[in-house]
Short mmCIF file of the C-alpha atoms (twelve columns), coordinates in Angstrom:
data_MODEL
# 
_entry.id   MODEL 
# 
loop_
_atom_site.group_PDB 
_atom_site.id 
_atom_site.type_symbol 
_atom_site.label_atom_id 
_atom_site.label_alt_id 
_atom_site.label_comp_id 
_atom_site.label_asym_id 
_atom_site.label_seq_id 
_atom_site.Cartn_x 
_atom_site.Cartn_y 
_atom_site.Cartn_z 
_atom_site.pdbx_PDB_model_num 
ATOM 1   C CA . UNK A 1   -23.022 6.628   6.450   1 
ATOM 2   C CA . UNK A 2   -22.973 3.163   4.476   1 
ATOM 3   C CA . UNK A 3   -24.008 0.162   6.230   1 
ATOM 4   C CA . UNK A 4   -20.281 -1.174  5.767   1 
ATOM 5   C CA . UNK A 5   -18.704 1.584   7.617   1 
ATOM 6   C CA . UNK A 6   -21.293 1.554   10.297  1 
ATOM 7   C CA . UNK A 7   -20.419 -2.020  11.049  1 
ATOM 8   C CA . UNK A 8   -16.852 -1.863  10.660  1 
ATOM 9   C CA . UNK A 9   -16.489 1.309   13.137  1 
ATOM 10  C CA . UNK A 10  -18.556 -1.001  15.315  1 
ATOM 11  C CA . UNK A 11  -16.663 -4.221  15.318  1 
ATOM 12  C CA . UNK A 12  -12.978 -1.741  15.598  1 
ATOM 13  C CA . UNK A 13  -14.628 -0.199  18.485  1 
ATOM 14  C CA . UNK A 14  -15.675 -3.134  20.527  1 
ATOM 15  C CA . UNK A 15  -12.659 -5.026  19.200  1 
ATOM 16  C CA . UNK A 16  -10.233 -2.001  20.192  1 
ATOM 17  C CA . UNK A 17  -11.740 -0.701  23.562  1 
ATOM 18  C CA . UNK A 18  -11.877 -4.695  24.744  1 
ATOM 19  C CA . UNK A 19  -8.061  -4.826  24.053  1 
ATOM 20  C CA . UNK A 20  -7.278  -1.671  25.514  1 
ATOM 21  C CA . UNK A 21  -9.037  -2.007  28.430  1 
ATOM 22  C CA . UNK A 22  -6.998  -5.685  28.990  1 
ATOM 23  C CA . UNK A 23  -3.952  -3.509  28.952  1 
ATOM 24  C CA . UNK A 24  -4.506  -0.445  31.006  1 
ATOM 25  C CA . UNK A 25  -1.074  -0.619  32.549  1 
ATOM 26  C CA . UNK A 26  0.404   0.695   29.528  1 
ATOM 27  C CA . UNK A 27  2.144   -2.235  28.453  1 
ATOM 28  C CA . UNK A 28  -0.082  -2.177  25.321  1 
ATOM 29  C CA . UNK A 29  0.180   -4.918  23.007  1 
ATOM 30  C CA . UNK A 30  2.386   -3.836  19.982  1 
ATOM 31  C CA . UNK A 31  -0.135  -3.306  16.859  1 
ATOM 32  C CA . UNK A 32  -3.494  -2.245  18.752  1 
ATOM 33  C CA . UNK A 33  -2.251  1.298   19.257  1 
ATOM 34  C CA . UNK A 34  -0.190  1.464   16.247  1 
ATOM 35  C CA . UNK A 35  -1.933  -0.292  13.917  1 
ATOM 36  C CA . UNK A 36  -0.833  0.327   9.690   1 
ATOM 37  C CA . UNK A 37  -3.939  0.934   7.402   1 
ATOM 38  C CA . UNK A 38  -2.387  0.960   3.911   1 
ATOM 39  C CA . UNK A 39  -4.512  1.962   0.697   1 
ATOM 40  C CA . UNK A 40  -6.320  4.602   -1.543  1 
ATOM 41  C CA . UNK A 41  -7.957  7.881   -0.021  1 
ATOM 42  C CA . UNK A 42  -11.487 7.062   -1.072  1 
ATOM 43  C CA . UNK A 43  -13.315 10.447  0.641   1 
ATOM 44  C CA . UNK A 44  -12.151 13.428  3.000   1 
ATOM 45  C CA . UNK A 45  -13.017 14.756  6.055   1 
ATOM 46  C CA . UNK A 46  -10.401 13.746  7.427   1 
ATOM 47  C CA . UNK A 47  -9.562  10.747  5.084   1 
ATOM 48  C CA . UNK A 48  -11.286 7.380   4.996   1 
ATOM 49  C CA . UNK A 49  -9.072  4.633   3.625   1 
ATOM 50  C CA . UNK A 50  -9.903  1.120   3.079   1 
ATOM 51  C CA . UNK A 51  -13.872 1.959   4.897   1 
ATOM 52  C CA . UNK A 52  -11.943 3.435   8.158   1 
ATOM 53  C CA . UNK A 53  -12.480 7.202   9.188   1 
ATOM 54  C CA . UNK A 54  -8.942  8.574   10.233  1 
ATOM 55  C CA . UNK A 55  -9.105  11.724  11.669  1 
ATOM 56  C CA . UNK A 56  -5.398  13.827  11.179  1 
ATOM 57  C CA . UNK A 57  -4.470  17.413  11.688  1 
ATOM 58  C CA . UNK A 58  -4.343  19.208  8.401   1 
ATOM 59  C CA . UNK A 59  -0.887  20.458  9.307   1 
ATOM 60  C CA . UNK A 60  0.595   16.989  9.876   1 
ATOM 61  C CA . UNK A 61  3.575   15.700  7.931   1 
ATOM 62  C CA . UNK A 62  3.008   13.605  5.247   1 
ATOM 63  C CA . UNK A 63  6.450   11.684  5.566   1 
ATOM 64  C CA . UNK A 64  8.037   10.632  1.657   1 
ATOM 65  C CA . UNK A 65  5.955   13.199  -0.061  1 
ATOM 66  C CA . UNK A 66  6.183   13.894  -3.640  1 
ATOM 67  C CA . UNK A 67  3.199   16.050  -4.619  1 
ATOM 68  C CA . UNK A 68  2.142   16.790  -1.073  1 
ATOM 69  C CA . UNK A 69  4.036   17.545  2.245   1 
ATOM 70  C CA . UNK A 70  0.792   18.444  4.533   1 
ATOM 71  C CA . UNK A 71  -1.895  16.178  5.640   1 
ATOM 72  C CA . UNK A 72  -4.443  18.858  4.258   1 
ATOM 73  C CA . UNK A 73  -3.018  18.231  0.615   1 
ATOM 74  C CA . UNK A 74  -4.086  14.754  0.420   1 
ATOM 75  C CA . UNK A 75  -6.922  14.303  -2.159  1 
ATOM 76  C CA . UNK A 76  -9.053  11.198  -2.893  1 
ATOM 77  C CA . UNK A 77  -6.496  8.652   -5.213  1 
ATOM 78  C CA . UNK A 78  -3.450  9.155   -3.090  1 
ATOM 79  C CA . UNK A 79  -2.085  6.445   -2.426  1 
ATOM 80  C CA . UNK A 80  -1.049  6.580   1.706   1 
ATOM 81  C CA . UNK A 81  0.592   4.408   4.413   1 
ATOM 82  C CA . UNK A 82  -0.835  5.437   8.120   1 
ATOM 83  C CA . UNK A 83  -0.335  4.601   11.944  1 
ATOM 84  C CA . UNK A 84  -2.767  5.595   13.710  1 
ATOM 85  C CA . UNK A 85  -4.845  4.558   16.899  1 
ATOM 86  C CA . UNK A 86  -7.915  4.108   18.356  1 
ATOM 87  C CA . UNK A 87  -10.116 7.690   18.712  1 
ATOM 88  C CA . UNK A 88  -13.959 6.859   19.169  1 
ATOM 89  C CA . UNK A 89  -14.979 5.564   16.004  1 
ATOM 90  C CA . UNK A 90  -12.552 5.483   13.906  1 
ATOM 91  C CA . UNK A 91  -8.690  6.195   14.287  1 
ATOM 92  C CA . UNK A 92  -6.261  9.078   14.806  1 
ATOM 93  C CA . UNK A 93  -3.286  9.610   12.728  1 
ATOM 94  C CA . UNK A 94  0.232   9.744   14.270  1 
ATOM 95  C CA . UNK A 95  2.207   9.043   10.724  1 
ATOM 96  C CA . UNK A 96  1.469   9.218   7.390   1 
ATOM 97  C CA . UNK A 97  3.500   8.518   4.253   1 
ATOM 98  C CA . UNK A 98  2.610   8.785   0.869   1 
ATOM 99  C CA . UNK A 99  2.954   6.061   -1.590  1 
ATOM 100 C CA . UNK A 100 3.836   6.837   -5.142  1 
ATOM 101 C CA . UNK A 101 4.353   3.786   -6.414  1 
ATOM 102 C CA . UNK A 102 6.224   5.441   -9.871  1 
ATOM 103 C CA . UNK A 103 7.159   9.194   -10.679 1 
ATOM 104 C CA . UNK A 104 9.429   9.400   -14.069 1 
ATOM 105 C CA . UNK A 105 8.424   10.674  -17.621 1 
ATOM 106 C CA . UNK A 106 5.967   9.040   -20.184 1 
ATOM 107 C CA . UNK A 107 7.478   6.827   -22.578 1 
ATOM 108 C CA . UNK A 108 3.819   5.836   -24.381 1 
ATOM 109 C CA . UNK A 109 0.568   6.862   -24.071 1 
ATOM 110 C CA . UNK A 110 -2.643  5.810   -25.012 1 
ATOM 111 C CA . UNK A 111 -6.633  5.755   -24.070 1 
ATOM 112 C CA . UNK A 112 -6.394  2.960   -21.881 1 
ATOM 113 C CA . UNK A 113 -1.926  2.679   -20.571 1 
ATOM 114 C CA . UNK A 114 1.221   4.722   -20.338 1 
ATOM 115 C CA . UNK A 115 4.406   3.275   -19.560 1 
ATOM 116 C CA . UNK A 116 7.123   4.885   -17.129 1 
ATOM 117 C CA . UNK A 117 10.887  3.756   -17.328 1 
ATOM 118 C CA . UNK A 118 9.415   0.139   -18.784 1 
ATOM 119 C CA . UNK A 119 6.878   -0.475  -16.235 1 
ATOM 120 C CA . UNK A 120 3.405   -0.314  -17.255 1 
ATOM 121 C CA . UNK A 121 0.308   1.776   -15.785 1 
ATOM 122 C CA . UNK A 122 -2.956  1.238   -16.488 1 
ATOM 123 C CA . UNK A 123 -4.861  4.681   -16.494 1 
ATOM 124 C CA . UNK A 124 -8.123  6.261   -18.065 1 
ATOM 125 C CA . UNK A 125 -7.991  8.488   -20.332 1 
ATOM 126 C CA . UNK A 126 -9.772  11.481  -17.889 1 
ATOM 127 C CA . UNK A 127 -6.367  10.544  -15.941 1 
ATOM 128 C CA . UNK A 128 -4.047  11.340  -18.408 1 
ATOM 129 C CA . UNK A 129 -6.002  13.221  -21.323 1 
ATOM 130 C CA . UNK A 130 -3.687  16.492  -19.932 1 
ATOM 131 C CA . UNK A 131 -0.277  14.666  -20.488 1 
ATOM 132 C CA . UNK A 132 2.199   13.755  -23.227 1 
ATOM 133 C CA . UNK A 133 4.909   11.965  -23.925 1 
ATOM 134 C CA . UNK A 134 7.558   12.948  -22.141 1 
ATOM 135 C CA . UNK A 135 5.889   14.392  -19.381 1 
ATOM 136 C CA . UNK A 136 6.842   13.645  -15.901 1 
ATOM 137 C CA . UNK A 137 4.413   11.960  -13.075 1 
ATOM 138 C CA . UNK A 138 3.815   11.069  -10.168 1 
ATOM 139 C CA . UNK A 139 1.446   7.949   -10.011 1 
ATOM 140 C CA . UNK A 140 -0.477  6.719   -6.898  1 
ATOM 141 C CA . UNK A 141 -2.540  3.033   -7.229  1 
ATOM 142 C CA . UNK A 142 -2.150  -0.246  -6.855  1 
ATOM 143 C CA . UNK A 143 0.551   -2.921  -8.048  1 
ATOM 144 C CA . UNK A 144 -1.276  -5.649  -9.761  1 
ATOM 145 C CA . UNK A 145 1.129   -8.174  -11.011 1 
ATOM 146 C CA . UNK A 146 3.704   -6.413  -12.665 1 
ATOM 147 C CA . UNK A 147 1.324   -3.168  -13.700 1 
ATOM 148 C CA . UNK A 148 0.820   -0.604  -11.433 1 
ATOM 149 C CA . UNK A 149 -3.338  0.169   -11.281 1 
ATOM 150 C CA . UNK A 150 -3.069  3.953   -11.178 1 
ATOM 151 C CA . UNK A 151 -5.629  5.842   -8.912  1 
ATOM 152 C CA . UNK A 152 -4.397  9.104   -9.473  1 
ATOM 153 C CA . UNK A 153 -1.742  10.899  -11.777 1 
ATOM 154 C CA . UNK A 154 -0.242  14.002  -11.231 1 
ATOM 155 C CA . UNK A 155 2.067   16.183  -12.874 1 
ATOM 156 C CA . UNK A 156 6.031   15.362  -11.430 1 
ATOM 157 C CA . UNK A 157 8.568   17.883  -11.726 1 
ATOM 158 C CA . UNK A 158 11.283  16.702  -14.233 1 
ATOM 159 C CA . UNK A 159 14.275  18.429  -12.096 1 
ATOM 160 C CA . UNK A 160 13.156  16.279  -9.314  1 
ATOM 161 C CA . UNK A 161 13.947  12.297  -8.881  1 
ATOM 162 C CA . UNK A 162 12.321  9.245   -10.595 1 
ATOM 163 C CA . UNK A 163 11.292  7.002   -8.059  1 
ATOM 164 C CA . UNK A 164 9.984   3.561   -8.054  1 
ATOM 165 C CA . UNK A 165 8.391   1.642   -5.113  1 
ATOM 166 C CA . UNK A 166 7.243   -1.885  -4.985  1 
ATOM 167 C CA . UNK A 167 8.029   -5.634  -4.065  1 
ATOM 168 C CA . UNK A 168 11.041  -7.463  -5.393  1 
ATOM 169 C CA . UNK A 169 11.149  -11.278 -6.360  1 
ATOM 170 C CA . UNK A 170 13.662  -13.830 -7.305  1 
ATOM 171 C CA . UNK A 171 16.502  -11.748 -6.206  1 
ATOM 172 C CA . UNK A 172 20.012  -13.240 -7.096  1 
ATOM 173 C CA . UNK A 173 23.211  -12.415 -5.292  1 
ATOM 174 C CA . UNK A 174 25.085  -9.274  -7.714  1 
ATOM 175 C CA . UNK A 175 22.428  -9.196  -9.647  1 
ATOM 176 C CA . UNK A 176 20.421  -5.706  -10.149 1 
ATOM 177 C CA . UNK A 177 16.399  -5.917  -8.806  1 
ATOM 178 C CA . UNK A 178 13.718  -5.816  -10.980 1 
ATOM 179 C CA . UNK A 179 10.067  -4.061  -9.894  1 
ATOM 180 C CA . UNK A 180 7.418   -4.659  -12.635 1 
ATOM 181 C CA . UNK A 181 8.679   -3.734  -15.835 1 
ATOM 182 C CA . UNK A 182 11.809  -1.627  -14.438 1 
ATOM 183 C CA . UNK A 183 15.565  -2.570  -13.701 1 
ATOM 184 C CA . UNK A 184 16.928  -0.858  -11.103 1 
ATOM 185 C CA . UNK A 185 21.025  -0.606  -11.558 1 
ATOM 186 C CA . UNK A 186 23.830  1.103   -10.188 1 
ATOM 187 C CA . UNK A 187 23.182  -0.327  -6.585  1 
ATOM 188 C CA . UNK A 188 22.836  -3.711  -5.745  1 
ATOM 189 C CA . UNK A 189 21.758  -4.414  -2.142  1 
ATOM 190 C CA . UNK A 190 23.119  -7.337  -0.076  1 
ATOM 191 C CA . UNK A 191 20.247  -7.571  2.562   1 
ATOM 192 C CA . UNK A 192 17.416  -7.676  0.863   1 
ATOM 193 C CA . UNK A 193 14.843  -10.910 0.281   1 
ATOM 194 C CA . UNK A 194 11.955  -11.931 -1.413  1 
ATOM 195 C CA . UNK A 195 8.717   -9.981  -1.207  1 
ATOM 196 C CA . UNK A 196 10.434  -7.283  0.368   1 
ATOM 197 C CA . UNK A 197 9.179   -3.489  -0.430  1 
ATOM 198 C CA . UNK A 198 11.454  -1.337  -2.378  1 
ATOM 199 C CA . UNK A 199 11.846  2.349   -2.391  1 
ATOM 200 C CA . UNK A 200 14.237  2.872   -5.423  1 
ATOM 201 C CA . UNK A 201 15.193  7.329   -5.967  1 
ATOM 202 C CA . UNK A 202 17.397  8.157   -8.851  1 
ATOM 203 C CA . UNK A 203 17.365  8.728   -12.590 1 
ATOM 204 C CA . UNK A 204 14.942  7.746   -15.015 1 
ATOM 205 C CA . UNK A 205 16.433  5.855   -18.383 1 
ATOM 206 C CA . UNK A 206 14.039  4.198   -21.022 1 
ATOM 207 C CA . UNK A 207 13.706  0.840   -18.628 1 
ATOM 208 C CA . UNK A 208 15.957  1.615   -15.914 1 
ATOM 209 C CA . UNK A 209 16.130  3.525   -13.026 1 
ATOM 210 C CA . UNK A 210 19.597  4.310   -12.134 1 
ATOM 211 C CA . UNK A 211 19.328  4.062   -8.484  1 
ATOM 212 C CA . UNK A 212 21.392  6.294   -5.864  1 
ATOM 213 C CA . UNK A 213 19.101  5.579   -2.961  1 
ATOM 214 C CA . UNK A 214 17.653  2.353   -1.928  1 
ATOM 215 C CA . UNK A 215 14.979  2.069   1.008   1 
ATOM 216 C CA . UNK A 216 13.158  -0.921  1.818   1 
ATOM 217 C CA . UNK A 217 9.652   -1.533  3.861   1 
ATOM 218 C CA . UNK A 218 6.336   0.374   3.785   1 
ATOM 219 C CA . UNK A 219 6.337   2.101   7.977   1 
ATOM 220 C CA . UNK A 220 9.361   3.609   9.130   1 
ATOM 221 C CA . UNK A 221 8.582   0.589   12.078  1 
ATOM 222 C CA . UNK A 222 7.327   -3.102  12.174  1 
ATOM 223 C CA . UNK A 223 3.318   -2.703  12.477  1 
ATOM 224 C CA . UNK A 224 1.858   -5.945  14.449  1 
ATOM 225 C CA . UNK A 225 -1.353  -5.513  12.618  1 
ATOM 226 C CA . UNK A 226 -1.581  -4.061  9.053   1 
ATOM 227 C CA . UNK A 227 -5.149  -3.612  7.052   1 
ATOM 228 C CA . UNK A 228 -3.897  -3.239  3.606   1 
ATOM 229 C CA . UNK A 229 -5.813  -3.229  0.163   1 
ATOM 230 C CA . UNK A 230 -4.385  -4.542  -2.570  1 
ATOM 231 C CA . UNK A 231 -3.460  -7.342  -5.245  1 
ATOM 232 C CA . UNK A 232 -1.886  -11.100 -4.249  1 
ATOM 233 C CA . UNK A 233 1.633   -11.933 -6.504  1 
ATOM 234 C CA . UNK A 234 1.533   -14.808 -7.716  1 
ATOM 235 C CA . UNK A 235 3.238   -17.902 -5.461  1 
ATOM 236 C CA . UNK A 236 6.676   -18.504 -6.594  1 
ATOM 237 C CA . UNK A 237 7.677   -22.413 -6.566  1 
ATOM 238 C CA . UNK A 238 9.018   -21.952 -2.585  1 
ATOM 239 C CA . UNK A 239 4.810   -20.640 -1.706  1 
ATOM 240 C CA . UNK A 240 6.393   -17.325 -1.099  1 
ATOM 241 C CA . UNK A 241 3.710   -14.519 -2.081  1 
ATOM 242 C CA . UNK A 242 2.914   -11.030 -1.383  1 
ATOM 243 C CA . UNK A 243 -0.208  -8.617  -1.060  1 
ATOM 244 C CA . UNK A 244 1.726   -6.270  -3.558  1 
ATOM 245 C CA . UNK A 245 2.825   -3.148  -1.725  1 
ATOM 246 C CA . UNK A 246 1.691   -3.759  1.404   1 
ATOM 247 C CA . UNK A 247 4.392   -5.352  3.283   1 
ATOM 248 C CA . UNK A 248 2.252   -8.245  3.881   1 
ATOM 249 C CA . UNK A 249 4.595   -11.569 2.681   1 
ATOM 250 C CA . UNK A 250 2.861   -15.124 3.644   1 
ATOM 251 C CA . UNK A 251 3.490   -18.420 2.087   1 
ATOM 252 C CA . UNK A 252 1.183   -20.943 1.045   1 
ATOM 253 C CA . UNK A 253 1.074   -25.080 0.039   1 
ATOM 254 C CA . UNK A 254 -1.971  -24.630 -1.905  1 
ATOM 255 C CA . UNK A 255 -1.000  -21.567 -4.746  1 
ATOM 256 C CA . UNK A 256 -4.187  -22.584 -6.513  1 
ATOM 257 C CA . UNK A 257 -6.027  -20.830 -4.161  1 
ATOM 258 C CA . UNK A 258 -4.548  -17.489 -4.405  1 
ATOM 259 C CA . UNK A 259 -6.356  -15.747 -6.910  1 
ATOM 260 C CA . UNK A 260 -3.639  -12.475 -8.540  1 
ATOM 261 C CA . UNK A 261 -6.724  -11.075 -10.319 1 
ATOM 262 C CA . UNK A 262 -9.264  -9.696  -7.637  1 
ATOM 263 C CA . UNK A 263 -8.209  -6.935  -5.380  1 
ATOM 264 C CA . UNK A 264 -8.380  -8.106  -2.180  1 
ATOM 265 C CA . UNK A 265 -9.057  -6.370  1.809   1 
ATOM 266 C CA . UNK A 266 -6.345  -8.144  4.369   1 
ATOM 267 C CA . UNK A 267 -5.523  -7.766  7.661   1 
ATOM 268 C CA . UNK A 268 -2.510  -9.187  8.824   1 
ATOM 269 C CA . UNK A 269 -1.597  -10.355 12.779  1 
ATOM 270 C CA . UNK A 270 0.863   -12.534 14.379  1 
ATOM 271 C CA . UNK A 271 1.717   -13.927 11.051  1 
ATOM 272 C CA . UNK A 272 -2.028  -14.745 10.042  1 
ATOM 273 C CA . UNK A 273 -3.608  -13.513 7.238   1 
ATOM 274 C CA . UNK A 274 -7.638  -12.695 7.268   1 
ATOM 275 C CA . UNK A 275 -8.691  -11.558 3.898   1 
ATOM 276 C CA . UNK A 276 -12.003 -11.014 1.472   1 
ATOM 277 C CA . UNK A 277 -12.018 -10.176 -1.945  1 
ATOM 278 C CA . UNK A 278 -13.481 -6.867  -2.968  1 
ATOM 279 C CA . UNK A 279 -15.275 -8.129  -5.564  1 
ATOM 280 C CA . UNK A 280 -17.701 -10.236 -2.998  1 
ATOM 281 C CA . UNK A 281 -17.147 -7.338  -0.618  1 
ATOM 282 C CA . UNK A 282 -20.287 -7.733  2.401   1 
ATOM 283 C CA . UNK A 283 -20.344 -5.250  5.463   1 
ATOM 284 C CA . UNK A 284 -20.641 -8.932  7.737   1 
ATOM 285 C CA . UNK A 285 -17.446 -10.636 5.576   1 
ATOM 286 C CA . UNK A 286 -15.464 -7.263  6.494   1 
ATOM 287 C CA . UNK A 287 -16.479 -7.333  9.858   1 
ATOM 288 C CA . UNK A 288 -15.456 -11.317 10.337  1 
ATOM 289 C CA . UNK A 289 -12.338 -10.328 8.529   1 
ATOM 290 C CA . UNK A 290 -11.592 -7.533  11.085  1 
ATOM 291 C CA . UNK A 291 -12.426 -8.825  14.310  1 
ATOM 292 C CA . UNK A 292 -10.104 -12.110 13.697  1 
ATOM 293 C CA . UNK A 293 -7.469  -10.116 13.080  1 
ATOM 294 C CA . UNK A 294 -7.483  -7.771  15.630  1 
ATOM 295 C CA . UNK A 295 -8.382  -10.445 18.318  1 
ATOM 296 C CA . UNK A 296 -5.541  -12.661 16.759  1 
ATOM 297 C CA . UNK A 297 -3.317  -9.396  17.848  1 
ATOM 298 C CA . UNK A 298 -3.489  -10.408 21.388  1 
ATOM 299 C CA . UNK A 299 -2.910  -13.979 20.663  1 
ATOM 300 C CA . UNK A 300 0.323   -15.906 21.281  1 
# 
């Protein structure tokens, strides 16, 4: 076991059992017992995501699936959204999702990118040596600006959907959303704002998806404390920005200090954001990171 996951399963513990034991009357404070870890399978047994051991039944639902339905499908590069709650030291799973942040055909392919319905996806070659043009995917990662940063690619079926799923920005009233390099036409929601998450289903066109089901946000329910890896958007001129994909929407006065290019760890609580950047990842930086958070759950 790596020294960061030995302190991290220590800080969620102590962190965890302190709130739980300040609430034993069952009025539980929204978030500690449902808390949303979003990210990238990194190992099995069950699944660790972003450092954190989640144990889940391998006949659990996998809620949204497109290459996977059962909890004992999931492979190291999905992509996955989960509740879960304290169990020991780590978690236990009560929903999972999977996130596929683009399934569609190949429009261009090379060693190093492939492009779906106009949006680009950076991919290595051992990714994507088995495809072609024209062949349909389903693509789990990370959306880093407006590129998706693929983790995993896997063959889609071409009778099923094309799907697209990230955040949407300058949104103007009647006018069709935009994620990454894709327009999405045919429906044009009313309710939706900045930063929001986007679940678009329909047809795939050479830059378009021709929507026919819209779905926004990344848990079924609000989660009062998410742990999400992922990129920062850049601030738009209101300080509006997003950790891409996550849910997580904050804004800012200083934009100079959010840096787009380095993937960051964030945990987000009563509207506060504790992040590090993976890049300068530390086991003691992680641990700060989480135990803010979490205590900030309990907070006013």
């Amino acid at each position: 076991m790596s020294l960061l996951r030995i302190v991290l399963s220590a800080v969620l513990s102590l962190v965890l059992a302190g709130s739980l034991l300040a609430n034993d009357d069952g009025e539980r404070e929204g978030g500690i017992l449902g808390t949303g870890i979003v990210g990238t399978i990194t190992e099995l047994g069950s699944i660790y995501v972003n450092g954190q051991h989640i144990r889940v039944a391998p006949d659990s639902a996998v809620t949204d699936g497109v290459t996977v339905s059962a909890a004992r499908q999931l492979l190291p590069g999905h992509t996955v959204a989960v509740v879960a709650t304290p169990d020991g030291d780590g978690w236990q799973a009560s929903y999972i999702r999977q996130i596929t942040p683009l399934v569609g055909p190949i429009q261009r392919l090379s060693d190093t990118e492939l492009s779906v319905m106009g949006t680009v996806v950076l991919a290595d070659r051992d990714m994507t040596a088995a495809y072609a043009t024209g062949d349909w995917i389903a693509v789990s990662g990370l959306w880093k600006g407006e590129q998706v940063v693929a983790s995993r690619v896997e063959p889609a079926s071409p009778n099923g959907p094309a799907r697209i799923e990230g955040n949407v920005f300058d949104i103007a009233p009647g006018q069709p959303l935009t994620i990454g390099g894709t327009e999405i036409t045919s429906l044009v929601p009313s309710h939706i704002q900045d930063g929001d998450v986007v679940r678009a289903v329909g047809a795939a066109s050479e830059s378009e998806l021709r929507a026919d089901r819209l779905e926004t946000g990344v848990f079924a329910e609000t989660q009062h404390v998410v742990f999400s890896e992922g990129y920062f958007s850049v601030p738009k001129p209101s300080g509006i920005y997003a950790l891409l994909g996550s849910g997580i929407v904050s804004y800012t006065d200083n934009p100079e200090m959010i840096d787009p290019t380095a993937k960051q760890f964030v945990c987000a609580s009563n509207a506060r954001l504790f992040s590090t950047s993976a890049d300068q990842l530390e086991a003691e930086d992680m641990a700060l990171v989480l135990t803010e958070c979490l205590s900030n759950a309990d907070g006013p």
